[in-house]
Coordinates of N, CA and C in Angstrom, one line a residue:
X1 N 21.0 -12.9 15.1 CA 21.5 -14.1 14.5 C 21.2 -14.0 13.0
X2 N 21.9 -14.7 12.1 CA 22.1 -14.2 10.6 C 20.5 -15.3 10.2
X3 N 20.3 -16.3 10.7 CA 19.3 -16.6 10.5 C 18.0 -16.3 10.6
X4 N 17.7 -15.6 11.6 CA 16.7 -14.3 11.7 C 16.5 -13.6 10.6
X5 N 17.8 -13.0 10.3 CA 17.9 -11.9 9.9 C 17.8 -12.4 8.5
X6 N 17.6 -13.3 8.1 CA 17.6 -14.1 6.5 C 16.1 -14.0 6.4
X7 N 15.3 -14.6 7.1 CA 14.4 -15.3 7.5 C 13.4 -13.5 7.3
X8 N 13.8 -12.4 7.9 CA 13.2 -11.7 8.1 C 13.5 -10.6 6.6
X9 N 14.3 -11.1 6.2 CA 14.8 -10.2 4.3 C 13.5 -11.0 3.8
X10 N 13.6 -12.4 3.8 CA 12.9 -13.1 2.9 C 11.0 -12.5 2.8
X11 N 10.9 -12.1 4.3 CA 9.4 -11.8 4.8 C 9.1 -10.5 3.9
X12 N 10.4 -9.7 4.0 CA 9.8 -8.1 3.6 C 10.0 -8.3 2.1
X13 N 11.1 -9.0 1.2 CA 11.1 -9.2 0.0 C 9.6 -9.9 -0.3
X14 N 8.7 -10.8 0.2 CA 7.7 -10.7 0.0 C 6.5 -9.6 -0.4
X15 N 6.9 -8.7 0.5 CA 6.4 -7.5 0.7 C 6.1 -6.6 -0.7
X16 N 7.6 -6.3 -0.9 CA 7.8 -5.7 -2.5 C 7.4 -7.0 -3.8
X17 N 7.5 -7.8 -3.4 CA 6.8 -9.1 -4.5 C 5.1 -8.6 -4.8
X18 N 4.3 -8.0 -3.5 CA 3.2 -8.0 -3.6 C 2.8 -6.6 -4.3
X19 N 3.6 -5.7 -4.0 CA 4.2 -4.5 -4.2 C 4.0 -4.3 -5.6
X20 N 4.9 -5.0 -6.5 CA 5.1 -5.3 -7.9 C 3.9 -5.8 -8.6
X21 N 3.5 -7.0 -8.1 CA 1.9 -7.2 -8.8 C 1.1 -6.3 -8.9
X22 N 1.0 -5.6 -7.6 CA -0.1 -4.5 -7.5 C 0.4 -3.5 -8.8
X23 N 1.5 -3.0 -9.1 CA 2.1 -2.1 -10.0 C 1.8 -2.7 -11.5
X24 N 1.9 -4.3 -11.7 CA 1.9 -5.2 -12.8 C 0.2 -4.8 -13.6
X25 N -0.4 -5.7 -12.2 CA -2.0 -5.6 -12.7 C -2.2 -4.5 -12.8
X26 N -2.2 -3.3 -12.2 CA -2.6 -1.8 -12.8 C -2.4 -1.5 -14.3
X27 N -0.8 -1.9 -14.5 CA -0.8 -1.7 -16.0 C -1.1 -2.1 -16.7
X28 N -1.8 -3.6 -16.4 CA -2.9 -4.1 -17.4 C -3.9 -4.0 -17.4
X29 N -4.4 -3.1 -16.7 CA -5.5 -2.4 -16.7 C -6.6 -3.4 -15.4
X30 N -6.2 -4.3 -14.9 CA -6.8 -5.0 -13.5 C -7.0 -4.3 -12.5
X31 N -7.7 -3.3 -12.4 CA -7.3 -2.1 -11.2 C -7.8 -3.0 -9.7
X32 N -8.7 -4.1 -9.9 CA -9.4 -4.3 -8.4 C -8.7 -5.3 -8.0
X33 N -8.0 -6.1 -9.2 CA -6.5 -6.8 -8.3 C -5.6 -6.4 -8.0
X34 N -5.3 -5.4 -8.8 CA -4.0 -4.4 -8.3 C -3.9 -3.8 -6.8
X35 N -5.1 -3.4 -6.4 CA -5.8 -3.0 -5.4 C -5.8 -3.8 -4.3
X36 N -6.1 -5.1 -4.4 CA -6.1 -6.3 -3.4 C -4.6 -6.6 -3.3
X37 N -3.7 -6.7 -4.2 CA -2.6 -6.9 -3.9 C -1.5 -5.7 -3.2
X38 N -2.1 -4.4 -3.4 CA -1.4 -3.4 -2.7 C -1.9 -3.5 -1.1
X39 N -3.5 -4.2 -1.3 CA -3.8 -3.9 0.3 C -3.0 -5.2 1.1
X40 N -2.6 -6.5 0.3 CA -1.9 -7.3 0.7 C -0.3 -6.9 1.7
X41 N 0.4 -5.9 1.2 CA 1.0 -5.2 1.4 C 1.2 -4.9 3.0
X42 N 0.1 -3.9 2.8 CA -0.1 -3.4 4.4 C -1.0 -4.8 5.1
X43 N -1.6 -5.1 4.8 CA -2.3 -6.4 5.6 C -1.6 -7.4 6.6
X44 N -0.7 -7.9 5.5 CA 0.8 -8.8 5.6 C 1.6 -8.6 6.7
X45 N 2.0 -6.9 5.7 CA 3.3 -6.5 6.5 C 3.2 -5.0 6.8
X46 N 2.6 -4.8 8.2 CA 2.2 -3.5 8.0 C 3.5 -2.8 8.6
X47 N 4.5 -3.7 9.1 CA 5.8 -2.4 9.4 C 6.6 -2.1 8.2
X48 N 6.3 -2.9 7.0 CA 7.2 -2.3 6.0 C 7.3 -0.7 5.5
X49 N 8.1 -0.3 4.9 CA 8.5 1.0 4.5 C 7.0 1.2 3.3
X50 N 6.9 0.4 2.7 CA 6.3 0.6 1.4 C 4.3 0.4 2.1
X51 N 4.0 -0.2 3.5 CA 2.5 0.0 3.7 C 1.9 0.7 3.3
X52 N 2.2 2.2 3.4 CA 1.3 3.3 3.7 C 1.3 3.7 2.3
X53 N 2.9 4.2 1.3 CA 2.4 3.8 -0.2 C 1.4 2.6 -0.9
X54 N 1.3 1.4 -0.3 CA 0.8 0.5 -1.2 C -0.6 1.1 -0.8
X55 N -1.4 1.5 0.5 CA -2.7 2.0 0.9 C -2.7 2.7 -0.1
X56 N -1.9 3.9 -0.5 CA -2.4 5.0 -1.8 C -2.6 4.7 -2.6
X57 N -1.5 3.4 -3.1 CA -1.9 3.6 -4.6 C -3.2 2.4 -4.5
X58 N -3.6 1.4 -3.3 CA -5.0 0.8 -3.4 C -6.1 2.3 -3.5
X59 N -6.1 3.2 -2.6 CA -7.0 4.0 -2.6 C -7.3 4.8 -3.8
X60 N -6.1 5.2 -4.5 CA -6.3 5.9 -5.8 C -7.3 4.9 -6.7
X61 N -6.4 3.8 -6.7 CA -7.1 3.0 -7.8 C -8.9 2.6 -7.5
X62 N -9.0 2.2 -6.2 CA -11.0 2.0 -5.7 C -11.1 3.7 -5.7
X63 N -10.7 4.8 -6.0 CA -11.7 5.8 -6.0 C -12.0 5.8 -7.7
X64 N -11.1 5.7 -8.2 CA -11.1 5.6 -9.7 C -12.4 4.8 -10.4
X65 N -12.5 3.9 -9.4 CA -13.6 2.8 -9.6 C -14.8 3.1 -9.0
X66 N -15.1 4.1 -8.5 CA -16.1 4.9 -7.8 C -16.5 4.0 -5.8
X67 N -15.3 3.9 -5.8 CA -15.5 2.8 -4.0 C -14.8 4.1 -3.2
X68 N -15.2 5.3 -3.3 CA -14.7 6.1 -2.3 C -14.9 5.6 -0.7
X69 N -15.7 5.1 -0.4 CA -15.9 5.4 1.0 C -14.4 4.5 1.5
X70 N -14.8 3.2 0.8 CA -13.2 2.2 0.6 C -11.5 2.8 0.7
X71 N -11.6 3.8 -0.1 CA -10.4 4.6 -0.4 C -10.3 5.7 0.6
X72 N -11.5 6.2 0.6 CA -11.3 7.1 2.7 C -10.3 6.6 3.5
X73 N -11.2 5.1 3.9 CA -11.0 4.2 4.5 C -9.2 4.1 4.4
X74 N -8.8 3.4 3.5 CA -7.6 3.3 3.0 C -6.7 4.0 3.4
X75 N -6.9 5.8 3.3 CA -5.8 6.7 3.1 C -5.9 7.1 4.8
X76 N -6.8 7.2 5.5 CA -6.9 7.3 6.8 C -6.1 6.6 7.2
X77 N -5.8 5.6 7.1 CA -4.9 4.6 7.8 C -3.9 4.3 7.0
X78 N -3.2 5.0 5.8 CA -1.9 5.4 5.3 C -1.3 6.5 6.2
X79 N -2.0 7.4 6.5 CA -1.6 8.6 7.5 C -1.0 8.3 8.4
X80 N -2.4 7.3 9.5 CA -1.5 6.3 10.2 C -0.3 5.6 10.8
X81 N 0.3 5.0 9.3 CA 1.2 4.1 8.9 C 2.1 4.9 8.3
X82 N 2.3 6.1 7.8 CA 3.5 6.4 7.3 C 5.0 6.8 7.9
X83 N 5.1 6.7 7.2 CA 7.1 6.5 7.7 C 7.3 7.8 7.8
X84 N 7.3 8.2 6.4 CA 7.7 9.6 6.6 C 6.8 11.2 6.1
X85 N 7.0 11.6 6.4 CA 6.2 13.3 6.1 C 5.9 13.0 4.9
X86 N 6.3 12.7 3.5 CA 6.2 13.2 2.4 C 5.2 11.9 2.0
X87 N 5.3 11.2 2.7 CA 3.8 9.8 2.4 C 2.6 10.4 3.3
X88 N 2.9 10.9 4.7 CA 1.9 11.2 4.8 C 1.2 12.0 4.1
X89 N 1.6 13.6 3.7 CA 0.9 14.7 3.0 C 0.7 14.0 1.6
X90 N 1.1 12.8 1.4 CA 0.5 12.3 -0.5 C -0.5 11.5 0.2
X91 N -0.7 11.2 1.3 CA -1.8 10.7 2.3 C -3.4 11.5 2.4
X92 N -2.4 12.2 2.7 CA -3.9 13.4 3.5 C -4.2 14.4 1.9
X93 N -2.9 14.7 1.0 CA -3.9 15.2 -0.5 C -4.7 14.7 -0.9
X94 N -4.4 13.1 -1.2 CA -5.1 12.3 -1.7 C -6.7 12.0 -1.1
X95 N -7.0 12.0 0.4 CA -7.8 12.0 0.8 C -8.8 13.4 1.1
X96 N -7.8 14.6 0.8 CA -8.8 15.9 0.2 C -9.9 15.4 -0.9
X97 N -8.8 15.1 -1.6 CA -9.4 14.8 -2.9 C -10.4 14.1 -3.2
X98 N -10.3 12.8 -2.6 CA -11.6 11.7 -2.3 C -12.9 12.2 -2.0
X99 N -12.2 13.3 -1.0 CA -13.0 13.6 0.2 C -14.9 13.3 0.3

């Protein structure tokens, strides 16, 4: 029904709204909001396309900040959640790297 189906644009457009901040605050250099709002992302809405990206770029940003165990955490369960091959292996390098 088209009203569902409105109803359920409006949920995931939220998704990328949280998506955007997280991208916004990074550039201004807010890394631990940027971070909260990427993990909003997957929190929210963890069947969207963009979860398992928004987990990386939260984990990039807390290892940067020296919260590795946090960003482990994170990319473990972007692996998880990813849609496709090429998120997961920017998944699993990223958490070499942490390691």
């Amino acid at each position: 029904n088209s009203s569902a189906r409105g109803a359920l644009r409006r949920v995931f457009r939220m998704a990328e709204l949280f998506f955007a901040e997280g991208v916004a605050q990074s550039a201004k250099g807010r890394k631990l909001d940027a971070a909260i709002a990427f993990m909003r992302v997957a929190v929210h809405y963890p069947d969207h396309d963009q979860a398992a990206p928004a987990l990386i770029e939260a984990a990039r940003l807390l290892a940067g900040e020296g919260q590795r165990g946090q960003a482990k955490r994170l990319l473990t369960e972007a692996v998880k959640q990813a849609k496709t091959e090429t998120v997961r292996r920017q998944a699993q390098q990223l958490l070499r790297r942490v390691g």
